[in-house]
mmCIF file of C-alpha atoms in Angstrom:
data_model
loop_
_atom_site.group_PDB
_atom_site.id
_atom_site.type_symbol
_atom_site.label_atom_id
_atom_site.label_comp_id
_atom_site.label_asym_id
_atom_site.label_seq_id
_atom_site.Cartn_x
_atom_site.Cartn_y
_atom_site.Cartn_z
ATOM 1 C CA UNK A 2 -59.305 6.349 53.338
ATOM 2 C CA UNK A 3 -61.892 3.861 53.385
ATOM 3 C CA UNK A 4 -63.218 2.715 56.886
ATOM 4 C CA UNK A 5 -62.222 -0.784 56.679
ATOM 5 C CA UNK A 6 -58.271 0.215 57.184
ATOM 6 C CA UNK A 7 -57.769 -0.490 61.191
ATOM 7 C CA UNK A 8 -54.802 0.006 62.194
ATOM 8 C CA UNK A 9 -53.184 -1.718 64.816
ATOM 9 C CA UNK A 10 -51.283 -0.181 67.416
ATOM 10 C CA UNK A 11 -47.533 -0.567 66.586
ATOM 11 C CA UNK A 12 -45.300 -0.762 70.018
ATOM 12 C CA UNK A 13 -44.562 3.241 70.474
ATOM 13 C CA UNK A 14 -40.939 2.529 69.839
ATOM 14 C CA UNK A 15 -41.343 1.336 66.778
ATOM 15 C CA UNK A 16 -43.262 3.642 65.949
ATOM 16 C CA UNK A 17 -41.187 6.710 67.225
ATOM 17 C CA UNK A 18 -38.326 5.196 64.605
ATOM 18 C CA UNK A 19 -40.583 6.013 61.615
ATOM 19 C CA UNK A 20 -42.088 9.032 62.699
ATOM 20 C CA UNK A 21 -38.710 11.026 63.077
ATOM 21 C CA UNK A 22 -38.561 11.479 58.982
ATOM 22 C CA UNK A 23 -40.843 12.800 56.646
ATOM 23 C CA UNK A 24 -41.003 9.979 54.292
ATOM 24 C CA UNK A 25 -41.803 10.680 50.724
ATOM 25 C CA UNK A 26 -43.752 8.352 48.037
ATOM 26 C CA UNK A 27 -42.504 8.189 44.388
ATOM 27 C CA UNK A 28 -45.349 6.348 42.645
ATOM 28 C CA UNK A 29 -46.498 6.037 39.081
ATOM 29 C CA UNK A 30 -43.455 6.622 36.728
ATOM 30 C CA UNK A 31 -42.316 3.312 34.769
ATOM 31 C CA UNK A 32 -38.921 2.432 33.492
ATOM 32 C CA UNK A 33 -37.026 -0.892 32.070
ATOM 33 C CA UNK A 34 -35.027 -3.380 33.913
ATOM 34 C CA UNK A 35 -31.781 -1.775 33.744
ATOM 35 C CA UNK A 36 -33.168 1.587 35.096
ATOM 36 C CA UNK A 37 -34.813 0.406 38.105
ATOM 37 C CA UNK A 38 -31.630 -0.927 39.364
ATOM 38 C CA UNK A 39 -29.795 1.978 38.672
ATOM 39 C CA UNK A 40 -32.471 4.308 40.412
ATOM 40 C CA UNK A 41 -32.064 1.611 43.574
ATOM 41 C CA UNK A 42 -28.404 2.759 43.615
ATOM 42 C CA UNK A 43 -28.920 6.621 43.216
ATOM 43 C CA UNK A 44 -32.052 6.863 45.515
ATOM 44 C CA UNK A 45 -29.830 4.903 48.004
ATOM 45 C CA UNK A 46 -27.164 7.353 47.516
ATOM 46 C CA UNK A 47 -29.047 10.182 47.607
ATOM 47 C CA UNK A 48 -30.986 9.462 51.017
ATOM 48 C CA UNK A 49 -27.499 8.645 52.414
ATOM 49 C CA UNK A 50 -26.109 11.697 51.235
ATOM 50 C CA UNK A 51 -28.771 13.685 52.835
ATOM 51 C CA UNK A 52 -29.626 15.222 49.590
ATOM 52 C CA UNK A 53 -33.312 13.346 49.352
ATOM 53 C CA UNK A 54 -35.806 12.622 52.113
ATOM 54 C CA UNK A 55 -36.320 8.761 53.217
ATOM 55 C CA UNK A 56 -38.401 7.370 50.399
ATOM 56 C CA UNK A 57 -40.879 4.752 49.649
ATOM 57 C CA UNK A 58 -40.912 4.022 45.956
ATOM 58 C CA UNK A 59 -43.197 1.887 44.200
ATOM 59 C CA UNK A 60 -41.422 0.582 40.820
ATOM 60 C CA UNK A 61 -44.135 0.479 37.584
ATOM 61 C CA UNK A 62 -41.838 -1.813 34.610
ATOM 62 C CA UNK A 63 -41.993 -1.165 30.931
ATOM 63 C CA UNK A 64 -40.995 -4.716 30.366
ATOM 64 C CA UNK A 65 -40.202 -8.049 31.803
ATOM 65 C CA UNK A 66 -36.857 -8.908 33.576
ATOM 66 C CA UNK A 67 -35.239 -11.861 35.655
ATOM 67 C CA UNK A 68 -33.479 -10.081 38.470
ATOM 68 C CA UNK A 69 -31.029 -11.954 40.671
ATOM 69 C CA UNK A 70 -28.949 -10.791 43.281
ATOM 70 C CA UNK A 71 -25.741 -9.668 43.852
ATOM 71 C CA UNK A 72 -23.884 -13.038 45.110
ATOM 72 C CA UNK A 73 -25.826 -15.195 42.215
ATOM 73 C CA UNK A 74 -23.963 -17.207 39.512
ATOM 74 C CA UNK A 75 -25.824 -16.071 35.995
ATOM 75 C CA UNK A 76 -25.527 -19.209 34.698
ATOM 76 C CA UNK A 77 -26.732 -21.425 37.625
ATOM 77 C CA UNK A 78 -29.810 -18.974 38.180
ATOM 78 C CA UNK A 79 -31.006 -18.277 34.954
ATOM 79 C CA UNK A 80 -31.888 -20.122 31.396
ATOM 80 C CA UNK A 81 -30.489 -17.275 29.349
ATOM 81 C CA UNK A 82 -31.332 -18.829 26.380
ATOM 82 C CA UNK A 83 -35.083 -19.129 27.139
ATOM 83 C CA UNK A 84 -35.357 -15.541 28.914
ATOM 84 C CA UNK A 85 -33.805 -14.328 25.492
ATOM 85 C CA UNK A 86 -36.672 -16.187 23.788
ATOM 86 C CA UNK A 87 -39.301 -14.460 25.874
ATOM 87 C CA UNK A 88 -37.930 -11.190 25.531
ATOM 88 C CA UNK A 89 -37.098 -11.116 29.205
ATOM 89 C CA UNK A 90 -34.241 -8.928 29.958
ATOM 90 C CA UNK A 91 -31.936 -10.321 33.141
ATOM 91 C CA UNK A 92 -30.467 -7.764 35.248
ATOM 92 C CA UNK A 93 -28.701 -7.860 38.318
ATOM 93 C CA UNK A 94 -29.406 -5.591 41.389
ATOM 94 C CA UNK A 95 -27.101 -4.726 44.659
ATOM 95 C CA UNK A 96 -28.823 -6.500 46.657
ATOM 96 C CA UNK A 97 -28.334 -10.267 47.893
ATOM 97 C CA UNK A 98 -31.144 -13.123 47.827
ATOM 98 C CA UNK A 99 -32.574 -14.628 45.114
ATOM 99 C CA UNK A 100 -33.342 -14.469 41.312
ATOM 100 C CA UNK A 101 -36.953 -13.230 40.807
ATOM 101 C CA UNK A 102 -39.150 -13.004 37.364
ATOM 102 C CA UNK A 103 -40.912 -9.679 36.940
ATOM 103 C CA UNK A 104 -43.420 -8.941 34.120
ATOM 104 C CA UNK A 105 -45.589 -5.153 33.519
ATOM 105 C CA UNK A 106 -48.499 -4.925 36.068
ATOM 106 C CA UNK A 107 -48.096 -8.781 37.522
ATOM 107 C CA UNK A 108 -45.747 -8.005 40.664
ATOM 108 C CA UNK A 109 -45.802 -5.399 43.005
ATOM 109 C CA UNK A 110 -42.364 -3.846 43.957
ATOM 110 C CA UNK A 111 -41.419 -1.231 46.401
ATOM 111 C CA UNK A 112 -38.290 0.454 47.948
ATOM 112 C CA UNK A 113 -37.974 1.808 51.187
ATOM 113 C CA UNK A 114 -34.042 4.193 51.123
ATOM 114 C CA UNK A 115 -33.911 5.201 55.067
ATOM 115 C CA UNK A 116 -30.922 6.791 57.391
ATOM 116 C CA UNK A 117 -29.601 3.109 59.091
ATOM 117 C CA UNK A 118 -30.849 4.961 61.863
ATOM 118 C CA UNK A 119 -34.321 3.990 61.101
ATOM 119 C CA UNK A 120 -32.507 -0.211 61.798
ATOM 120 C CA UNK A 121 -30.042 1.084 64.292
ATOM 121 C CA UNK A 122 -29.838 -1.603 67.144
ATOM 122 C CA UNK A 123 -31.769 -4.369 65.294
ATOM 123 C CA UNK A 124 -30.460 -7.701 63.609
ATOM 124 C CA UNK A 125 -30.567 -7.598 59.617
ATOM 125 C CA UNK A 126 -33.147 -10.777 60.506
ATOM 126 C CA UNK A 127 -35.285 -8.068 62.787
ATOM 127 C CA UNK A 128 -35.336 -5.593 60.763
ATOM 128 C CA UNK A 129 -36.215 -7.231 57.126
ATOM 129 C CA UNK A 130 -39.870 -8.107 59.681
ATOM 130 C CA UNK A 131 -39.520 -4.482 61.019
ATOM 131 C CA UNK A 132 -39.478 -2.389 57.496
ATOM 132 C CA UNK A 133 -42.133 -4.868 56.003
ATOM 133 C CA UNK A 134 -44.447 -4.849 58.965
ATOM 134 C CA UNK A 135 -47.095 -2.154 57.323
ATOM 135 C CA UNK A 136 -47.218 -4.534 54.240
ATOM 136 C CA UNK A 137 -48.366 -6.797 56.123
ATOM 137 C CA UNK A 138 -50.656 -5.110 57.926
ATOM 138 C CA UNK A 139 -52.403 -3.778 54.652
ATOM 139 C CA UNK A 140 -52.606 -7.467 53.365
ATOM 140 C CA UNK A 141 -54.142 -8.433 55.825
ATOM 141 C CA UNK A 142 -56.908 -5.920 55.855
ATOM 142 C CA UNK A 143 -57.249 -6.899 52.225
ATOM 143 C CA UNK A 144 -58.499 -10.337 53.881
ATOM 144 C CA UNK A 145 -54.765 -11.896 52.620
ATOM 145 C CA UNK A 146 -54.014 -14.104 55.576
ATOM 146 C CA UNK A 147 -50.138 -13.224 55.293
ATOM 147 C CA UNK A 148 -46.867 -13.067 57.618
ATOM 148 C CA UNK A 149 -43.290 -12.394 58.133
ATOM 149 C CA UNK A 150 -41.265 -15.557 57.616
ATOM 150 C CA UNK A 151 -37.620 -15.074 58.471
ATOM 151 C CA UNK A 152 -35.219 -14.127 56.759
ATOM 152 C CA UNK A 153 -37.152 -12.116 54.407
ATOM 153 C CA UNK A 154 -40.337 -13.910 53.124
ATOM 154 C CA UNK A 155 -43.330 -12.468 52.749
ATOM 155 C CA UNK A 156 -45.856 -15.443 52.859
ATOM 156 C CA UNK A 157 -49.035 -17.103 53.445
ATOM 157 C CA UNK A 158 -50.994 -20.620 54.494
ATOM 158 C CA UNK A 159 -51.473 -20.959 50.341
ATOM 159 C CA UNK A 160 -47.913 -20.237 49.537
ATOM 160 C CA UNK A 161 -45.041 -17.634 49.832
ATOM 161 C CA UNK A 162 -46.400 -14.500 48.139
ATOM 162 C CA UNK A 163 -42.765 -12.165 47.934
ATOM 163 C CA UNK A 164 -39.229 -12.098 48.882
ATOM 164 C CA UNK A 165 -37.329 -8.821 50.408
ATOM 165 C CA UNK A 166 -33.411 -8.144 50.238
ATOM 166 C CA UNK A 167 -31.399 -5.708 51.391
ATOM 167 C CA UNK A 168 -28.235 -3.648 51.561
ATOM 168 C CA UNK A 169 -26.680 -1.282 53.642
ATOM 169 C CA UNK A 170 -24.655 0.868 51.570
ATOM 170 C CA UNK A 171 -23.647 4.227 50.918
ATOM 171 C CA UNK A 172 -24.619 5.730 54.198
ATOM 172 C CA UNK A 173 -28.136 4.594 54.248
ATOM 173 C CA UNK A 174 -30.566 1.701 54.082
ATOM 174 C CA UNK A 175 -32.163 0.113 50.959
ATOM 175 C CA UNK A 176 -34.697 -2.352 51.540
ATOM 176 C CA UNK A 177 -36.672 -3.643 48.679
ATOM 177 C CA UNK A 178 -40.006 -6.139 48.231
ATOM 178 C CA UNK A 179 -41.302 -8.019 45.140
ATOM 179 C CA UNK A 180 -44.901 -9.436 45.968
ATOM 180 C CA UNK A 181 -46.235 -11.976 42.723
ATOM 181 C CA UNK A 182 -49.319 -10.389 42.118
ATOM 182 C CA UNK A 183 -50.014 -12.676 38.702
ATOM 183 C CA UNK A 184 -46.912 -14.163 37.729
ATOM 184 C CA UNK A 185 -47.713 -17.654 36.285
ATOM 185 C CA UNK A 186 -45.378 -20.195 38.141
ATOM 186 C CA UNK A 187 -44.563 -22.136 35.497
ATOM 187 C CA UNK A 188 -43.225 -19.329 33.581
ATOM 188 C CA UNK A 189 -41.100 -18.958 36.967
ATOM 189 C CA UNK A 190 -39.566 -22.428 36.215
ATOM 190 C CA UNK A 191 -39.375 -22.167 32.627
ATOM 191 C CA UNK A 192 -36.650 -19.211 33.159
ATOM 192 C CA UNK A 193 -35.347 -19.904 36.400
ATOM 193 C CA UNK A 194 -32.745 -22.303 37.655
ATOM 194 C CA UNK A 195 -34.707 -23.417 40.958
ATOM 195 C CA UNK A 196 -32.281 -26.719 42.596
ATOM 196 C CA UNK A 197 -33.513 -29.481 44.901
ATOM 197 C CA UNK A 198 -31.202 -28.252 47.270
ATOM 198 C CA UNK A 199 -33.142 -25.026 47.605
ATOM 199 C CA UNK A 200 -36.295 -26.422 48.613
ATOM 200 C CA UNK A 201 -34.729 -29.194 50.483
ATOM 201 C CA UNK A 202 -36.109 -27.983 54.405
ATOM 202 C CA UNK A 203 -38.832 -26.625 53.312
ATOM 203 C CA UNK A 204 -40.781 -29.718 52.367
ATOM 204 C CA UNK A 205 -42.003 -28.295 49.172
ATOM 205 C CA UNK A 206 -41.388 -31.359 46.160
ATOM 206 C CA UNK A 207 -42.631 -28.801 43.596
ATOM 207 C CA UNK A 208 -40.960 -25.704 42.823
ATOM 208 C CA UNK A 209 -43.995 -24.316 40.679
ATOM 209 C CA UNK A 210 -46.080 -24.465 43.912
ATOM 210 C CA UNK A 211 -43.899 -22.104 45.931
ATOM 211 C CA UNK A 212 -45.236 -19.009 44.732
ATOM 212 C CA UNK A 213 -48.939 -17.875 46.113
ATOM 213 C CA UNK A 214 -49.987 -14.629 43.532
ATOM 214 C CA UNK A 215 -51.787 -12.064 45.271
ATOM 215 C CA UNK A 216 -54.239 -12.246 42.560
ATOM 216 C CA UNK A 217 -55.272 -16.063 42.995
ATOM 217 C CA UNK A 218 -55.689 -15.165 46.666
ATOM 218 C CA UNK A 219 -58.106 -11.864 46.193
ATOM 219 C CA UNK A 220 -59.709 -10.974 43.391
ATOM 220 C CA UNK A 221 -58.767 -7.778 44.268
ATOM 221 C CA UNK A 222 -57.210 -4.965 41.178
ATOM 222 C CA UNK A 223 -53.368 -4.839 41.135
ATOM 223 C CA UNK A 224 -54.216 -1.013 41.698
ATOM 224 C CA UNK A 225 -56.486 -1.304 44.523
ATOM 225 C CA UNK A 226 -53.843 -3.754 46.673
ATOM 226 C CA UNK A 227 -50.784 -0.962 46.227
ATOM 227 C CA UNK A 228 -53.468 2.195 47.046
ATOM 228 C CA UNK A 229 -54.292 0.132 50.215
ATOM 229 C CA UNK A 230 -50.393 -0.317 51.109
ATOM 230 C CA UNK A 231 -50.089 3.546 50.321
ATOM 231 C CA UNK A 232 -52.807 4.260 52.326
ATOM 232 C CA UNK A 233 -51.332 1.891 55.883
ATOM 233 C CA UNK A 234 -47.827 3.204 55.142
ATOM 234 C CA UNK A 235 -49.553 6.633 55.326
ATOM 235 C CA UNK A 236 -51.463 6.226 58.383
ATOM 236 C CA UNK A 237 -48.680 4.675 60.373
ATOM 237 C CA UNK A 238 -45.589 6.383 59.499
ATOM 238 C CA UNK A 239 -46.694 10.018 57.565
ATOM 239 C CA UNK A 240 -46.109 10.293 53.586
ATOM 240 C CA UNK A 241 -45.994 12.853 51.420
ATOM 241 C CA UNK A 242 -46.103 13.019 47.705
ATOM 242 C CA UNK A 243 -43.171 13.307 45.779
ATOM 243 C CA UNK A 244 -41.648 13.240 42.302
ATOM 244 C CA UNK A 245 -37.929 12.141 40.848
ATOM 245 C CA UNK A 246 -35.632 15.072 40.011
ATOM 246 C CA UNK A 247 -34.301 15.434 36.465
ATOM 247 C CA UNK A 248 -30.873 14.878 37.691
ATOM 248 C CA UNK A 249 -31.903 11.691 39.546
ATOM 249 C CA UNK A 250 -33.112 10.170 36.784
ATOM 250 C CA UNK A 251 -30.128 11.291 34.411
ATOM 251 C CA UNK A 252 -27.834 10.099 37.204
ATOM 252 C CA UNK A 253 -29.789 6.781 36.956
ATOM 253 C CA UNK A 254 -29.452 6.737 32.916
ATOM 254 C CA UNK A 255 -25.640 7.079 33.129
ATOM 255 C CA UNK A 256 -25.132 4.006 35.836
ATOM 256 C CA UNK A 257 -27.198 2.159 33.141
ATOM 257 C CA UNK A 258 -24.765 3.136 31.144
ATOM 258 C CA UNK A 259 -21.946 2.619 32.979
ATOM 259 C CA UNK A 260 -22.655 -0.434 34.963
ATOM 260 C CA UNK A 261 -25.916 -1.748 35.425
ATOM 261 C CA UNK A 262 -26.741 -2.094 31.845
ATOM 262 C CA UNK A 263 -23.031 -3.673 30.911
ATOM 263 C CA UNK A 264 -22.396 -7.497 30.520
ATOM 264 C CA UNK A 265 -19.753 -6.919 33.050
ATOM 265 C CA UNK A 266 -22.187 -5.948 35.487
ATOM 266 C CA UNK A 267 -24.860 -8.618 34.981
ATOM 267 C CA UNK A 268 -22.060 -11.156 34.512
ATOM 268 C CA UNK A 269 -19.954 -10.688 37.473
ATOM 269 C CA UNK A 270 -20.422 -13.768 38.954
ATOM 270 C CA UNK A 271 -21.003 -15.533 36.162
ATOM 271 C CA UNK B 11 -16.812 -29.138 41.042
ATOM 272 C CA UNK B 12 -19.867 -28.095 41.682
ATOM 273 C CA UNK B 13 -21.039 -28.091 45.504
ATOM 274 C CA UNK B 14 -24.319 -26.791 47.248
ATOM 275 C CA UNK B 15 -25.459 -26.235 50.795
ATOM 276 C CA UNK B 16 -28.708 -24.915 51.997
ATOM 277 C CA UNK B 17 -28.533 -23.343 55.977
ATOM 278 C CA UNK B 18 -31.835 -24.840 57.190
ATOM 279 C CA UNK B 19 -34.267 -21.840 57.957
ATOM 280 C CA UNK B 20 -31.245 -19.590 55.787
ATOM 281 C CA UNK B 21 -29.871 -19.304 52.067
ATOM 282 C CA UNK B 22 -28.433 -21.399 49.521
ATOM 283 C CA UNK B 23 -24.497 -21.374 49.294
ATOM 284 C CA UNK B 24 -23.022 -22.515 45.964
ATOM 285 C CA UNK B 25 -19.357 -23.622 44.992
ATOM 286 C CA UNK B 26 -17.280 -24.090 41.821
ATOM 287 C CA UNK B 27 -14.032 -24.244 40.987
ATOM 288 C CA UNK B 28 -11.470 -26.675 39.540
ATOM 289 C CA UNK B 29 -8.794 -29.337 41.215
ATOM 290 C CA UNK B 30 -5.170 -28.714 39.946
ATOM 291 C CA UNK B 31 -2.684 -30.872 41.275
ATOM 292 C CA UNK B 32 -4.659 -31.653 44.158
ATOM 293 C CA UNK B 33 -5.957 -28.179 44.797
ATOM 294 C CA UNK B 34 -8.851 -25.873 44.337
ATOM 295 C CA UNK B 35 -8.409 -23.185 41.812
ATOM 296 C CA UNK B 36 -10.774 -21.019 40.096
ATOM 297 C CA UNK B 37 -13.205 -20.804 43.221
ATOM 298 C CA UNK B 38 -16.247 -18.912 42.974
ATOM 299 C CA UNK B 39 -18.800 -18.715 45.863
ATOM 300 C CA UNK B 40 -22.201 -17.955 45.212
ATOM 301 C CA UNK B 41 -25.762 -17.586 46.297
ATOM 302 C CA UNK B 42 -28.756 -16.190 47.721
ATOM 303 C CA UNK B 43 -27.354 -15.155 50.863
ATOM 304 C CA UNK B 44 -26.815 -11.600 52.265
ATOM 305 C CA UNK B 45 -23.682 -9.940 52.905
ATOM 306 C CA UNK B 46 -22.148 -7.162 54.035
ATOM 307 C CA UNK B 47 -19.787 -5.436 52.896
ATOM 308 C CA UNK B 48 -20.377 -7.418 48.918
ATOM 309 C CA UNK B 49 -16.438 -7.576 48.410
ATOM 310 C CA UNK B 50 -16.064 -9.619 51.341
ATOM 311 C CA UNK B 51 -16.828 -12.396 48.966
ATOM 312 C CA UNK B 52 -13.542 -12.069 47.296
ATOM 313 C CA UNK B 53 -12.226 -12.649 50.879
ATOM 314 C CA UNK B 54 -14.294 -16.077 51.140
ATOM 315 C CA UNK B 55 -13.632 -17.474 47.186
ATOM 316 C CA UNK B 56 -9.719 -16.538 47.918
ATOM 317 C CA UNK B 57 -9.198 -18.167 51.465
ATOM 318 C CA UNK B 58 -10.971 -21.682 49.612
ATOM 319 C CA UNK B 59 -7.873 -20.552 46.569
ATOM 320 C CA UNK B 60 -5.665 -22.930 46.393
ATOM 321 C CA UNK B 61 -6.774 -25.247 49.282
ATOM 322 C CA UNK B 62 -5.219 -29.079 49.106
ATOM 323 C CA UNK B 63 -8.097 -31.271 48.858
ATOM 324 C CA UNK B 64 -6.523 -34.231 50.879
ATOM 325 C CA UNK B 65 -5.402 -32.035 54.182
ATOM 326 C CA UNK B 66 -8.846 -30.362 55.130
ATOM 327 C CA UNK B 67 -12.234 -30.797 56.717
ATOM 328 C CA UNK B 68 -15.138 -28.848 57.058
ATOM 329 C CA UNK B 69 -13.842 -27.342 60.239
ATOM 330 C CA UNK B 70 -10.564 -26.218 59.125
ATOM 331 C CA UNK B 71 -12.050 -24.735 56.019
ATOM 332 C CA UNK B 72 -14.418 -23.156 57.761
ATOM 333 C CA UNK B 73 -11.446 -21.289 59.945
ATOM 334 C CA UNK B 74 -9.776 -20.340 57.205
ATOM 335 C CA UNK B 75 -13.053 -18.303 55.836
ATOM 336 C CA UNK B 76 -13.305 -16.869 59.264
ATOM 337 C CA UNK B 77 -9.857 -15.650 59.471
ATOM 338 C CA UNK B 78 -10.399 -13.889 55.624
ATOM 339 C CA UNK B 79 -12.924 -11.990 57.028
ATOM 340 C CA UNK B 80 -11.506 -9.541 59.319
ATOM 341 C CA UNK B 81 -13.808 -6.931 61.381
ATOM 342 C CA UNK B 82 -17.159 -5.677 60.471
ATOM 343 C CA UNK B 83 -18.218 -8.318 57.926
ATOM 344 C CA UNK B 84 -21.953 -9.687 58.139
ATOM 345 C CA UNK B 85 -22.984 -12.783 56.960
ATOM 346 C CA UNK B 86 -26.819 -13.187 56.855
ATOM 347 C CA UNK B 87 -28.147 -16.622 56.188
ATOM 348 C CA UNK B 88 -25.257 -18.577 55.429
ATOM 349 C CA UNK B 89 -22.020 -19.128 57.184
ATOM 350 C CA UNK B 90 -18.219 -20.070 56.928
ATOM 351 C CA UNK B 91 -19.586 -23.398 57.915
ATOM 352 C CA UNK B 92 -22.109 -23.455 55.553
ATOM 353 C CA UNK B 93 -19.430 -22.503 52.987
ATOM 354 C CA UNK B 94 -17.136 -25.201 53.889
ATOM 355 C CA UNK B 95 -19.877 -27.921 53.805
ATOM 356 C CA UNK B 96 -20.653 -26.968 49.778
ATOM 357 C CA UNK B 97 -16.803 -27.256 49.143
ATOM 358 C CA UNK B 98 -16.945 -30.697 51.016
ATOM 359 C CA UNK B 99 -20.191 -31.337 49.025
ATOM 360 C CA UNK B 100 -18.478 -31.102 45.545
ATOM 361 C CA UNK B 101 -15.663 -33.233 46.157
ATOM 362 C CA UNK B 102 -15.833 -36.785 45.514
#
């Protein structure tokens, strides 16, 4: 670990809560769209299960996707005719909040799946802050000058720089980040649906500047900015390596097939 | 109809649906909010099924969400307030 990670002491509570598991780290692996979601939903069921140790899981794409969440209209989020166009597959995950673009190696995605113990007492608003406080404690020793905005904003002075959501479902926790790392905003626009209303208390008249990329803010390797989250998560709450199973990921393959890669899925609200 | 509301400092609440005879059918409520359990958004689109245009405001449509809901149901970011003000929103 290099030197310059300091680590600020987290109140002992706080940190008690994350110590009781041994968390494992699933890194490295890529999959499509469709996949990701569907490992979301096994992972979650697994950790709930007890069958799988709490996990942190860093998500590596094989190509690009709109994602929205579970409550949005298709049609009022996304230009389906122009993600078709760019090849961009649009999936929907189990989470709420909002529609997100994703492309290989220009966002940075994790998943924390956790007992609800881990959140037991706090507000959903407290604990989106509480499960993303060591991200922002590694951004910031990256010199990112970022923080927590409620609900579930990761941002900055330049500009919001990722979104969280979450669901508590099948007897455990999923909480899960996208951080823009290089996503050109304009692409955001050209594929998503973003309405005046949306932006209406937050001041902002342009919905292209509302995203901050990690990469215009350090000129820092996608790589090297994930490592250094790897290496605070590590520090503060214990991680060990550790790998899919088989039958995860053919679990995963059949909810593709079953749900998360069907029309009826994706189009549920549509 | 189309209707929006934004909670300020929360999440954007969209709603559509169709008059018939002077009432909303076809509702569907959507968004970027967070909620727990998911199917409690059948609850929500059904109490605003079927609702007479003329008769309510947004705090009697907002009571009617809140009685749908029943125990145990977390809205995060949005509201039956919130809701009601989007239906208000898309009528003329």
């Amino acid at each position: 670990m290099s030197e310059q990670v300091v680590i600020r002491a987290e109140p002992s509570e706080a940190q008690a809560r994350w110590r009781q598991y041994r968390w494992q780290l699933l890194y490295g692996q890529a999959f499509d769209p469709p996949m990701q979601m569907a490992l979301d939903e096994v992972l979650t069921r697994r950790v709930g299960a007890g069958q799988r140790l709490p996990t942190l899981r860093f998500w590596e794409w094989t190509a690009p996707a709109v994602v929205i969440g579970r409550f949005q209209s298709l049609r009022n989020e996304v230009d389906q005719e122009v993600a078709r166009q760019l090849g961009i597959t649009v999936v929907r995950r189990i989470t709420g909040g909002g529609a997100m673009l994703t492309e290989p190696g220009k966002v940075i995605t994790y998943s924390i799946y956790a007992p609800p113990e881990l959140v037991a007492g706090m507000s959903f608003v407290e604990s989106y802050a509480f499960l993303d406080a060591w991200v922002i404690e590694a951004l910031r020793s990256l010199g990112i000058d970022a923080w927590y905005q409620p609900i579930n904003d990761i941002t900055s002075a330049e500009g919001k720089i990722g979104g969280a959501a979450q669901a508590r479902r099948f007897g455990a926790v999923l909480h899960h980040t996208t951080m823009a790392y290089d996503i050109s905003p304009e692409r955001v626009v050209q594929v998503l649906r973003i309405g005046q209303e949306k932006l209406s208390d937050k001041g902002i008249p342009s919905a292209a500047r509302r995203v901050a990329p990690l990469r215009q803010q350090t000129n820092l390797p996608r790589e090297t900015i994930t490592e250094r989250m790897i290496e605070v998560f590590s520090a503060r709450h214990g991680l060990e390596e550790g790998r899919l199973l088989p039958e995860e990921i053919a679990e995963a393959e059949e909810l593709v097939r079953m749900k998360f890669g069907t029309e009826e899925w994706t189009a549920i609200l549509p | 109809m189309h209707g929006e509301y934004k909670t300020p400092g929360g999440k954007l609440v969209v709603v559509d649906f169709d008059v018939v005879d002077g009432r909303l059918r076809g509702v569907q409520v959507t968004g970027d909010f967070f909620l727990e359990p998911p199917e409690a958004l059948e609850r929500i689109a059904g109490a605003l099924e079927g609702l007479a245009v003329s008769e309510v405001g947004e705090e009697q449509i907002a009571e009617r969400i809140r009685a749908s809901l029943g125990e145990g149901v977390e809205m995060i970011g949005f509201s039956p307030e919130a809701v009601a003000r989007a239906v208000r929103r898309a009528l003329p």
